[in-house]
Structures are given as C-alpha cells and as structure tokens.
CSV table of N, CA and C in Angstrom, one decimal:
chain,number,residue,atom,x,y,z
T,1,UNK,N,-47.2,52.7,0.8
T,1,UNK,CA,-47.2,51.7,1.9
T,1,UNK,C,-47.1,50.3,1.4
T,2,UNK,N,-46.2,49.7,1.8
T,2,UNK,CA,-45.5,48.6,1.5
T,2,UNK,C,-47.0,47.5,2.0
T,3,UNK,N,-47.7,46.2,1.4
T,3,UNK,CA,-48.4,45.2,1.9
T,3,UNK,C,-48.3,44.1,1.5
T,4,UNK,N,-49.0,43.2,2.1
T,4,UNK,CA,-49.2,41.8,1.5
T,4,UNK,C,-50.6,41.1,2.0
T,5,UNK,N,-50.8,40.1,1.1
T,5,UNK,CA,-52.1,40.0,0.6
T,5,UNK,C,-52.7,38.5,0.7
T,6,UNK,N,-53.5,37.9,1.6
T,6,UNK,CA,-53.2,36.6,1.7
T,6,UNK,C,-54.9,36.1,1.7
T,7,UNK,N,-55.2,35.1,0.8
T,7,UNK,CA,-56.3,34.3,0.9
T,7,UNK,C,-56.6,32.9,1.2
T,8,UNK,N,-57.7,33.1,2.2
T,8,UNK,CA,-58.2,31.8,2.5
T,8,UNK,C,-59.5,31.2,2.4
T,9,UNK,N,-59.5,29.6,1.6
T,9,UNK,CA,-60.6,29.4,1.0
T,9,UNK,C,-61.2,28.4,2.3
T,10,UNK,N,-62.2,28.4,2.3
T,10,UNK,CA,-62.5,26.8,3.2
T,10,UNK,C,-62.3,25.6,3.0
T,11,UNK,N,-61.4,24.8,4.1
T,11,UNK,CA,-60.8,23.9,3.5
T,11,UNK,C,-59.5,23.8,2.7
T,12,UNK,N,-59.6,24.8,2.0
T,12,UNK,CA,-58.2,24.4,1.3
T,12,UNK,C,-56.8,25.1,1.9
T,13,UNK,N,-55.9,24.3,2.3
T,13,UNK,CA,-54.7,24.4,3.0
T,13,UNK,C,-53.8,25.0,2.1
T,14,UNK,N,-53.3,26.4,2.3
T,14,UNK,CA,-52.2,27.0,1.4
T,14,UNK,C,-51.2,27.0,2.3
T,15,UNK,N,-49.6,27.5,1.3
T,15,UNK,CA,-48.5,27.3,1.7
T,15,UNK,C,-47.7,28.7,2.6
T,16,UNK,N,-48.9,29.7,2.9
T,16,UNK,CA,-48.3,30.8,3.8
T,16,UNK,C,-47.7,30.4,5.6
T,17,UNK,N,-46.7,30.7,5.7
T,17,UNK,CA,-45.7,30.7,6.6
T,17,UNK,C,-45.9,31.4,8.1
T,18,UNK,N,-46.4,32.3,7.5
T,18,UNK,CA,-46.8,33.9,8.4
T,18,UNK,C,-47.4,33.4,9.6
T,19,UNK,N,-47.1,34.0,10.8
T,19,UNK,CA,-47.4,33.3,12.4
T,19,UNK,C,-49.5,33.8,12.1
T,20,UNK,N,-49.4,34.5,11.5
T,20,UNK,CA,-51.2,35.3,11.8
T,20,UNK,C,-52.1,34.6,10.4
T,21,UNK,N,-51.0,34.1,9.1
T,21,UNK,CA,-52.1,33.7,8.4
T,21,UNK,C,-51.7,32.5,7.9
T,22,UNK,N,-51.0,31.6,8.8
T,22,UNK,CA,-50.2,30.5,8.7
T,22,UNK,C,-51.5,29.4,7.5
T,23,UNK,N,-51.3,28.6,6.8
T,23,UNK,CA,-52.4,28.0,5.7
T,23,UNK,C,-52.9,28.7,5.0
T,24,UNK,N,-52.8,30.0,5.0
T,24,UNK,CA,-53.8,31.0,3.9
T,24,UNK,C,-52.7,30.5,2.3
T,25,UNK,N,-53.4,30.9,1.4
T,25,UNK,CA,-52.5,31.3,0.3
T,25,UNK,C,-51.9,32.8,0.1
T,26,UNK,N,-50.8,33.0,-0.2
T,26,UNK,CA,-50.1,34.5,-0.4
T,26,UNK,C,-50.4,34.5,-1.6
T,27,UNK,N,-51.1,35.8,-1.9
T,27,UNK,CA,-51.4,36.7,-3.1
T,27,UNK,C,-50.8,37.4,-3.4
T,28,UNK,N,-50.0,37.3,-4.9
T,28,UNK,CA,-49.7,38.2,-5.8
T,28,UNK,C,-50.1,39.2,-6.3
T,29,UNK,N,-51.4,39.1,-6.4
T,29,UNK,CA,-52.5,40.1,-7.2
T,29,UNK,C,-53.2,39.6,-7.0
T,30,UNK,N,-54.6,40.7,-7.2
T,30,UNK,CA,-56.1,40.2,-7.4
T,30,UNK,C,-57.0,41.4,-8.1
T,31,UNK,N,-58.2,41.1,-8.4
T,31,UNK,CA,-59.0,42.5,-9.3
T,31,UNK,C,-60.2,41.6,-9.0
T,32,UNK,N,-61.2,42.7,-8.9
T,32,UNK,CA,-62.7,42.5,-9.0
T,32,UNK,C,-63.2,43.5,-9.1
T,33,UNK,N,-64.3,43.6,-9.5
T,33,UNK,CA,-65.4,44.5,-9.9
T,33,UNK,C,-66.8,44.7,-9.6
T,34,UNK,N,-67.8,45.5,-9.8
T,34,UNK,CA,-69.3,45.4,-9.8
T,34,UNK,C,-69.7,46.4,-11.1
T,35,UNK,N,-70.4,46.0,-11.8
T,35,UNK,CA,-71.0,47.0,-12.8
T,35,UNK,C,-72.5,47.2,-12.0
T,36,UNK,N,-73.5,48.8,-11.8
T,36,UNK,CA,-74.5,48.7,-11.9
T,36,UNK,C,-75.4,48.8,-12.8
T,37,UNK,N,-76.4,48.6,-12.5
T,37,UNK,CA,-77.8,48.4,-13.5
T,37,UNK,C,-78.1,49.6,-14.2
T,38,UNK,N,-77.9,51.0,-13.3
T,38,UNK,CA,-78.3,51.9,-13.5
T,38,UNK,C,-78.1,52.6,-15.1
T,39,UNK,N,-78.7,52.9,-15.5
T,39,UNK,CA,-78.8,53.8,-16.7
T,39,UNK,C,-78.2,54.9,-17.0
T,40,UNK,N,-78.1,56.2,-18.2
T,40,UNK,CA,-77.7,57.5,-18.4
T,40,UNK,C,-78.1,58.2,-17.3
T,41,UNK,N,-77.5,58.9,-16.9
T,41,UNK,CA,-78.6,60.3,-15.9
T,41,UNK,C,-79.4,59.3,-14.7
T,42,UNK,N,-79.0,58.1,-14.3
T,42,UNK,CA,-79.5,57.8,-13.4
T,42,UNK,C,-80.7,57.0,-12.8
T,43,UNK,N,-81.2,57.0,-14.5
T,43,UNK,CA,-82.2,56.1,-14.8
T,43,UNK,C,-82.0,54.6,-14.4
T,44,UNK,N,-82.7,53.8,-13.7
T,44,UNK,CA,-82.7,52.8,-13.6
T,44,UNK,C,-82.4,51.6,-14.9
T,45,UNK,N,-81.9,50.8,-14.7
T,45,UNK,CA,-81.9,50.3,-16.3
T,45,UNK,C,-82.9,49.2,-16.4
T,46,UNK,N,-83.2,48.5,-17.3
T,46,UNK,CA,-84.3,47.4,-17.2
T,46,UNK,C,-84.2,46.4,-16.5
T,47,UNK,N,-82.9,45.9,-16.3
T,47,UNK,CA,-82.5,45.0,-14.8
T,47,UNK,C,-82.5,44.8,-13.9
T,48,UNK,N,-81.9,46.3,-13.5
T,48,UNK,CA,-82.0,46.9,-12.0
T,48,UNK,C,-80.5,46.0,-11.2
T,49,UNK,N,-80.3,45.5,-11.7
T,49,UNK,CA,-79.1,44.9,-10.9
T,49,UNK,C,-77.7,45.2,-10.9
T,50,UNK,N,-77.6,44.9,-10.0
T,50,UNK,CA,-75.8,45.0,-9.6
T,50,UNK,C,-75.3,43.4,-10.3
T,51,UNK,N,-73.9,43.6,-10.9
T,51,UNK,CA,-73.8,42.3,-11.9
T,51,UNK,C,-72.2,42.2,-11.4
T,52,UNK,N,-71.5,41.4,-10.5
T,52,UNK,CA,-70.8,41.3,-10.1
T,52,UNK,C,-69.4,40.2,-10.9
T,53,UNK,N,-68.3,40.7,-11.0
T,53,UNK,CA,-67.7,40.3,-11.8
T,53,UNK,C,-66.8,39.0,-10.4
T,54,UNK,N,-66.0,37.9,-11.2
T,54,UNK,CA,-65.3,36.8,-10.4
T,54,UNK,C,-64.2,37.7,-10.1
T,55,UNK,N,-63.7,37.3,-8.5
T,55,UNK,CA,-63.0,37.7,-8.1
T,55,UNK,C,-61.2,36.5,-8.7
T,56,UNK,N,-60.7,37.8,-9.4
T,56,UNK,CA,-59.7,36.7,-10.0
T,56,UNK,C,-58.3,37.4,-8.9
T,57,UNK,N,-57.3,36.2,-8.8
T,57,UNK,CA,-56.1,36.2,-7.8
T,57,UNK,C,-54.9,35.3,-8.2
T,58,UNK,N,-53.7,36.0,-8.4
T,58,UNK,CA,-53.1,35.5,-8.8
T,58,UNK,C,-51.9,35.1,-7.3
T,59,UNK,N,-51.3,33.9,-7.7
T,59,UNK,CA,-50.6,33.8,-6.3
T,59,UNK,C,-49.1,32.3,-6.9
T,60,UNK,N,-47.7,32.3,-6.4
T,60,UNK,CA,-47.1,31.6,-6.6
T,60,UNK,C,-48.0,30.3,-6.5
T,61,UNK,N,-47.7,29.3,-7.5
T,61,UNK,CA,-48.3,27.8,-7.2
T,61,UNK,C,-47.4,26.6,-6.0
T,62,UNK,N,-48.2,26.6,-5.2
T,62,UNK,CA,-48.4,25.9,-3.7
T,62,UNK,C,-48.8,24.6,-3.8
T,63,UNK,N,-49.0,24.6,-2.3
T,63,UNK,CA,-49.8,23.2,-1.8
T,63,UNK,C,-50.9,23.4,-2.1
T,64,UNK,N,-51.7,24.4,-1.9
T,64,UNK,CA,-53.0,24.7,-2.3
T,64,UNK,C,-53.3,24.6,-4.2
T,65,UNK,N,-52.7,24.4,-4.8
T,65,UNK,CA,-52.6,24.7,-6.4
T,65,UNK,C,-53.4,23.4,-6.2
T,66,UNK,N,-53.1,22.1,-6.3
T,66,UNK,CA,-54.1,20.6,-6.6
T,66,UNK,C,-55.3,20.7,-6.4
T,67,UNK,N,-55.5,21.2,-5.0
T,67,UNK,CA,-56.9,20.9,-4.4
T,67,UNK,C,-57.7,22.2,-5.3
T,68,UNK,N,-56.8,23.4,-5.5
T,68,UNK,CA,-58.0,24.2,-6.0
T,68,UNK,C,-58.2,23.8,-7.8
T,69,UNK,N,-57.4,23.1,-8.5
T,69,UNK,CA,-57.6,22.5,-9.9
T,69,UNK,C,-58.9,21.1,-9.6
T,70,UNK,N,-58.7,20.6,-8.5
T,70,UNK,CA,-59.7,20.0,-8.7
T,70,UNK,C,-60.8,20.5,-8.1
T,71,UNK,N,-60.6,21.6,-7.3
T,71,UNK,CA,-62.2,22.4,-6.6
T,71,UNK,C,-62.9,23.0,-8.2
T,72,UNK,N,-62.1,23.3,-8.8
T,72,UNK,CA,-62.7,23.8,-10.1
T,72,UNK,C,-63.0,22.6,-10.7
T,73,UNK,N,-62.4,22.0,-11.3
T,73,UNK,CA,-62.9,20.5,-12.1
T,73,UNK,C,-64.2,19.7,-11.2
T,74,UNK,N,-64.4,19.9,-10.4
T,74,UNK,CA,-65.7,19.3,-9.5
T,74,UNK,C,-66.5,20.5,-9.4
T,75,UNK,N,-66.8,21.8,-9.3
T,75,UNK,CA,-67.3,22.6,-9.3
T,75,UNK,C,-68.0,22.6,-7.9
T,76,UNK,N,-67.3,22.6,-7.3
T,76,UNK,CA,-67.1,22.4,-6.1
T,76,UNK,C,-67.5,24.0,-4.6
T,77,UNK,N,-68.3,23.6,-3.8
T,77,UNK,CA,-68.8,25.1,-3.5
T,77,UNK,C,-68.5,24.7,-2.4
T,78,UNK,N,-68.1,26.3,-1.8
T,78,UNK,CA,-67.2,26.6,-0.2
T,78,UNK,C,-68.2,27.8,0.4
T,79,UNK,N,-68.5,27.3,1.5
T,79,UNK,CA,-69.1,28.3,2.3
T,79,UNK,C,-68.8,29.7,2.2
T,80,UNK,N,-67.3,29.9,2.5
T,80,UNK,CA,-66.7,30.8,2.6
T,80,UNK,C,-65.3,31.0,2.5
T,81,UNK,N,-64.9,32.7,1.8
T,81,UNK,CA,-63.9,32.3,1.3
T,81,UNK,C,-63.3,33.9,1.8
T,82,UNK,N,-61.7,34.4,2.5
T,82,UNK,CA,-61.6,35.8,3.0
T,82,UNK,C,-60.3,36.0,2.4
T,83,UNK,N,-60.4,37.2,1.6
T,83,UNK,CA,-59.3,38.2,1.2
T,83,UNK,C,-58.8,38.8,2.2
T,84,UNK,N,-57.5,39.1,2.7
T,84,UNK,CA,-57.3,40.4,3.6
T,84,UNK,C,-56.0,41.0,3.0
T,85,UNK,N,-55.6,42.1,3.4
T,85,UNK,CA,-54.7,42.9,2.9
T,85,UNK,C,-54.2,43.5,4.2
T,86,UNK,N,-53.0,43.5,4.6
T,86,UNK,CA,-52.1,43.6,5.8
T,86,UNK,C,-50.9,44.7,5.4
T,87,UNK,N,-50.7,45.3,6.8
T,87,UNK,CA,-49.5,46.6,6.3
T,87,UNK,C,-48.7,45.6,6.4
T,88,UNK,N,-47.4,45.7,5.3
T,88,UNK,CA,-46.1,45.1,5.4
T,88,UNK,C,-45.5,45.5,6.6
T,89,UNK,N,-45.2,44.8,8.0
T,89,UNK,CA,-44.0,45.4,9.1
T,89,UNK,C,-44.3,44.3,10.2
T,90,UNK,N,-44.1,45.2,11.7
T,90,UNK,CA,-44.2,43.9,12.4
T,90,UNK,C,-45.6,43.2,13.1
T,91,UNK,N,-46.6,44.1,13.1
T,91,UNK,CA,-47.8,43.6,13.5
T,91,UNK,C,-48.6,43.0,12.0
T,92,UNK,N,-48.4,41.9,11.0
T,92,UNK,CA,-49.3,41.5,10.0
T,92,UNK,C,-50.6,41.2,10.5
T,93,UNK,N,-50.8,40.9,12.0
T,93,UNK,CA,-51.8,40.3,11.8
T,93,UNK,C,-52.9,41.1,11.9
T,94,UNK,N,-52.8,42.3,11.5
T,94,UNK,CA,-54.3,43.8,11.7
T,94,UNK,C,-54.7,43.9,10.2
T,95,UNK,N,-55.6,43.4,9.4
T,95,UNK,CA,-55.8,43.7,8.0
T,95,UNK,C,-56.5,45.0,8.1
T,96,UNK,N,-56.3,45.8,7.3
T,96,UNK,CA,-56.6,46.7,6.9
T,96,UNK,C,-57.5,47.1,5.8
T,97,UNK,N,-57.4,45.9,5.2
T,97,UNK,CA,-59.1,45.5,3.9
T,97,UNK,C,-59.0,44.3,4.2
T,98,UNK,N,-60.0,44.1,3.9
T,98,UNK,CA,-61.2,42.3,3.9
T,98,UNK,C,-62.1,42.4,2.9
T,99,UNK,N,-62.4,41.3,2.4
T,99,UNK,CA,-63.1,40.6,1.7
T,99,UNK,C,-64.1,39.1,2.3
T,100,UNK,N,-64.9,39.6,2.4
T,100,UNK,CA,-65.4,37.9,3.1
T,100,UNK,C,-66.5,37.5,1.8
T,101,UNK,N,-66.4,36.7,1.5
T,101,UNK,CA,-67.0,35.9,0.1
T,101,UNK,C,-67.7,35.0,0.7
T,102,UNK,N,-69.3,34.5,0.7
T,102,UNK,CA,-69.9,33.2,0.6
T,102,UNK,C,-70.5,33.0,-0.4
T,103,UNK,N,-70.9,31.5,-0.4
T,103,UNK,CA,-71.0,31.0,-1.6
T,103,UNK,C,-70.5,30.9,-2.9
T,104,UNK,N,-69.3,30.2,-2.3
T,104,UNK,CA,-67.8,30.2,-3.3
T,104,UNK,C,-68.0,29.2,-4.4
T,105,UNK,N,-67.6,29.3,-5.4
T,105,UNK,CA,-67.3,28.2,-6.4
T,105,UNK,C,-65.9,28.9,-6.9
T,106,UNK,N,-64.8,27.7,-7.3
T,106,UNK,CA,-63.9,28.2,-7.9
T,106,UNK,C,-64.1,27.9,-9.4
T,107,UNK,N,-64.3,28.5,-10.1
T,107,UNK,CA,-65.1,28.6,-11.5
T,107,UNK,C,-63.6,29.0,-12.8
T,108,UNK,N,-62.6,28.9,-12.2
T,108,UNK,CA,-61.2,29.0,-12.7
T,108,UNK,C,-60.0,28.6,-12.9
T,109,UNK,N,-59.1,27.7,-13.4
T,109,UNK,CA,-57.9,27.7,-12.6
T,109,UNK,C,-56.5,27.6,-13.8
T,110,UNK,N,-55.9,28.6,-13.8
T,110,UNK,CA,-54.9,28.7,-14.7
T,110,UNK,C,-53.3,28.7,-14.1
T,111,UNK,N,-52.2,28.4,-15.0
T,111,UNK,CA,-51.5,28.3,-14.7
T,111,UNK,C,-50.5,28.8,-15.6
T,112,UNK,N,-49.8,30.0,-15.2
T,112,UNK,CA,-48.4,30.6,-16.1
T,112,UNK,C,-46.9,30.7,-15.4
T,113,UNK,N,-46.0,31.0,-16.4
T,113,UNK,CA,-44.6,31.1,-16.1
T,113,UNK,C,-44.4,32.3,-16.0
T,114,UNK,N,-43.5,33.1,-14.9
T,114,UNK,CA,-43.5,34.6,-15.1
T,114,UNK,C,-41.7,34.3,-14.8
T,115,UNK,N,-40.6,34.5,-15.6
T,115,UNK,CA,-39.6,33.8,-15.2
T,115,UNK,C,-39.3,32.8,-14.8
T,116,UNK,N,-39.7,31.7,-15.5
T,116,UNK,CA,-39.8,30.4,-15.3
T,116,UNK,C,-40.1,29.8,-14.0
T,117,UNK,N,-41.0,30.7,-13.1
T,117,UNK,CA,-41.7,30.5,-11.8
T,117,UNK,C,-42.9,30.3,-12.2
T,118,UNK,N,-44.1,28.9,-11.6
T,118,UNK,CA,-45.4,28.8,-12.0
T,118,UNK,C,-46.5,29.5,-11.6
T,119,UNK,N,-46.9,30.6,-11.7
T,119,UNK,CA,-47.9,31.1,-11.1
T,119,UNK,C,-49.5,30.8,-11.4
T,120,UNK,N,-50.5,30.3,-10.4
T,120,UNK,CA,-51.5,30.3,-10.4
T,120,UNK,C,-52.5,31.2,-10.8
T,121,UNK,N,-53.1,31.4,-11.7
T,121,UNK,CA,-55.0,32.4,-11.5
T,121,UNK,C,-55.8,31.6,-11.3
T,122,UNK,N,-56.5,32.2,-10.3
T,122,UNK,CA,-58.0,31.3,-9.4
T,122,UNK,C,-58.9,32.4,-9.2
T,123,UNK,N,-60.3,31.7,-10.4
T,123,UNK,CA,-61.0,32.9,-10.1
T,123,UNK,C,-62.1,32.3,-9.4
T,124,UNK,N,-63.3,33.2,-8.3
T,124,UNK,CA,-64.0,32.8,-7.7
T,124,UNK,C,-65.0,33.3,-8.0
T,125,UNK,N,-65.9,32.9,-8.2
T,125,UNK,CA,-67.3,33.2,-8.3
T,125,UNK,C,-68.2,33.3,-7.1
T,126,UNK,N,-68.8,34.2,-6.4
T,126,UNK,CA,-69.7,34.2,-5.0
T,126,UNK,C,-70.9,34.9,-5.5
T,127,UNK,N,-71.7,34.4,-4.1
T,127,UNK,CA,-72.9,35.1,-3.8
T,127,UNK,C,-73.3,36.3,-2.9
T,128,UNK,N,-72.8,36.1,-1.8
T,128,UNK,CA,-72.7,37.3,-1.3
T,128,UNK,C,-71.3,38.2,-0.8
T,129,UNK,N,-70.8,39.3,-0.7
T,129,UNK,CA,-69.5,39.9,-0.2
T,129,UNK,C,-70.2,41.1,1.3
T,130,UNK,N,-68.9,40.6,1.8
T,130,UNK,CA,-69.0,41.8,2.6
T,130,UNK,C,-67.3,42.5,3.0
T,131,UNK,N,-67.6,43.9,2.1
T,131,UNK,CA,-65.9,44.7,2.6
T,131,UNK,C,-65.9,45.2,3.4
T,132,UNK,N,-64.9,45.3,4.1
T,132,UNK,CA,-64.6,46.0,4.9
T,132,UNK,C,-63.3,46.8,5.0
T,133,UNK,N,-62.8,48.5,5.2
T,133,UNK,CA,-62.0,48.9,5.5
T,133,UNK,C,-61.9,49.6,6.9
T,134,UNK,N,-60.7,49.0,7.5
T,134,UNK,CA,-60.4,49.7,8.5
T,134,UNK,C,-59.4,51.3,8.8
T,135,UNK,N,-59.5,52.4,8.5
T,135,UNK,CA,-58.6,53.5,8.0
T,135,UNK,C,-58.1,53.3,9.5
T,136,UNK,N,-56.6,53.7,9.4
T,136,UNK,CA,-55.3,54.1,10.1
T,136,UNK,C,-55.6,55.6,10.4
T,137,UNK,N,-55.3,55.5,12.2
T,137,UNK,CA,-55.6,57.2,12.2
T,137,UNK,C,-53.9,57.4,12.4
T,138,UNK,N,-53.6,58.7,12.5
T,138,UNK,CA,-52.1,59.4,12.3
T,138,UNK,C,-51.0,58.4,13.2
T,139,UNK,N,-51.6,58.0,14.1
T,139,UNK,CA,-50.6,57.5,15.5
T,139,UNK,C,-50.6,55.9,15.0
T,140,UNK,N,-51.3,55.4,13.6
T,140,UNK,CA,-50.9,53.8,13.2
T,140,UNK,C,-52.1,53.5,13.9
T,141,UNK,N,-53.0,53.3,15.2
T,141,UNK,CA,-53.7,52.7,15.6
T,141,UNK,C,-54.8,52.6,14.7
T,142,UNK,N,-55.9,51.4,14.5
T,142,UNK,CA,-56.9,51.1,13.6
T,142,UNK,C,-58.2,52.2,14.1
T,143,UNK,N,-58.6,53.0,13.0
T,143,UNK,CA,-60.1,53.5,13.4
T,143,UNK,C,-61.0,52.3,13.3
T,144,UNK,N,-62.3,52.9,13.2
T,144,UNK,CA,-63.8,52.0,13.5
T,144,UNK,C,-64.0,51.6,11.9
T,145,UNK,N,-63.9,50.6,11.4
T,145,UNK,CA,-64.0,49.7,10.6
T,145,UNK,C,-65.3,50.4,9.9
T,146,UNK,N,-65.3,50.2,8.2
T,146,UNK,CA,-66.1,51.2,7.5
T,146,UNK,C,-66.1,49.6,6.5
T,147,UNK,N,-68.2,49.2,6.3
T,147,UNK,CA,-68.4,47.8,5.8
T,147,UNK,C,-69.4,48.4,5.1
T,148,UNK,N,-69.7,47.7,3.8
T,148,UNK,CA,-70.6,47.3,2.9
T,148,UNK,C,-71.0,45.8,2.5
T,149,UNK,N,-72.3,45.5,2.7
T,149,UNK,CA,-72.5,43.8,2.6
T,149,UNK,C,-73.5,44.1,1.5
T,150,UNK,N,-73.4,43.4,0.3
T,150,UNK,CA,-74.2,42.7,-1.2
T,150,UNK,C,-74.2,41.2,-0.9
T,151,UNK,N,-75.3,41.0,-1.3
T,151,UNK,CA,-76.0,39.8,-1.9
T,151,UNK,C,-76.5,39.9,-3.5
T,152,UNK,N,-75.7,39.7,-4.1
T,152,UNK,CA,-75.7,39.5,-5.6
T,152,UNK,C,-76.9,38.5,-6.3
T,153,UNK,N,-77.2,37.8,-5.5
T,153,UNK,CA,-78.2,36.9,-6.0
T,153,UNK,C,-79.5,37.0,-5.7
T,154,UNK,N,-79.8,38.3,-5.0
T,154,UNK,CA,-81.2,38.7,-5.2
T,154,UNK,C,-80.9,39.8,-6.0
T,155,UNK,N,-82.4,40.2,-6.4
T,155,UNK,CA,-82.9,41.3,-7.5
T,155,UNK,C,-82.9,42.5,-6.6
T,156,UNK,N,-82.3,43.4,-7.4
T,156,UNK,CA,-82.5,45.0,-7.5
T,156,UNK,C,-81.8,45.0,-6.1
C-alpha cells in the first residue's frame, strides 16, 4: 500500500501543499522506539520503566527547516506535536496511523545531501504519546480506531 507521511509541529509552518495537511511538513521517514524496564522471564527490572527513545524524521529541507534549527538552538518546547500516515490516492485526508506527541522539544537538527538534495533530521524528544491505528475493513471504509496513551515522565 502506497503512503505518505506528514508532520506537524505547533507553530511551525511547513512546506506541504496537500488540500487536508496544507503547513504540515512531508516526511520522508521516521523511527521511534520504547524499550521496557522489564527483566529475563518477566521480572521486573530495578527501574520499572518504560524508556522512550526521540522520535527522529527525516523530510526534504523547507520553510519549516529555519524555525526548527532554531527551535533546537533555543531548546525551545511545543505543546504539541502530530505524526499521521495517510493511504496514498484520492481521500489523504483519513490517517490511518497517528502519533500525537506533547511536551515537545526539538532536541535535534541535521542536515544531509542525498543526491545533491538537502534533507533534514529532526529529532523530538516528548512526554507524553498517544497512538492510534485506525484498521481498514475489506470495503476501504475506516474501522473503530485502536489507541494506546504513555506518559513517559512518570514512574513505572
């Protein structure tokens, strides 16, 4: 299944086009993680914590590329920050995954050539997530939305 992948930070104005995520930034890539606390066999470990890795995203460099070199050089915190992931075709605007991030900092900001095009990494650092997937039943229409919400910044 063909997609695309578009983020938006608070405040910051990216160069997406798209009638449904018009200001978002278009994502190239992205990866994140959670390791748990837990131990061999299930044992708790002495932490007890879920340890949540930055959400890193890679995306062509934009309008948005300044403001977020200097959201990182000011260390700068955003309420809220949303990933979505969209079927490629004619309805974009139904995401199919989400990401909602608060308590953003952008704790990252790199810049490479991949064919002499500049591409951005922007990684984010949060406090709380909440995912959500919506599964497709056979006929395309959206089933009932399937969510998980962490708060990383409390214990256990």
């Amino acid at each position: 299944m063909a997609t695309h992948a578009y983020l938006r930070i608070e405040s910051v104005v990216g160069g997406c086009t798209d009638r449904h995520h018009e200001g978002w930034i278009e994502v190239r890539s992205f990866t994140w993680s959670e390791t748990s606390g837990a131990g061999a066999g299930g044992h708790a470990a002495v932490s007890g914590r879920v340890t949540a890795s930055p959400l890193v995203v890679t995306a062509d460099v934009s309008v948005a590329s300044p403001r977020l070199v200097a959201a990182c050089a000011r260390n700068e915190r955003f309420d809220v920050a949303e990933l979505e992931v969209v079927q490629a075709g004619e309805d974009t605007a139904r995401p199919f995954v989400r990401w909602r991030l608060e308590d953003v900092v952008v704790s990252g900001y790199a810049v490479a050539a991949e064919d002499f095009l500049p591409v951005d990494t922007v990684t984010l650092r949060f406090g709380t997530l909440r995912f959500e997937v919506v599964p497709l039943r056979p006929d395309g229409s959206p089933g009932a939305p399937v969510t998980a919400e962490v708060d990383f910044t409390r214990p256990g």
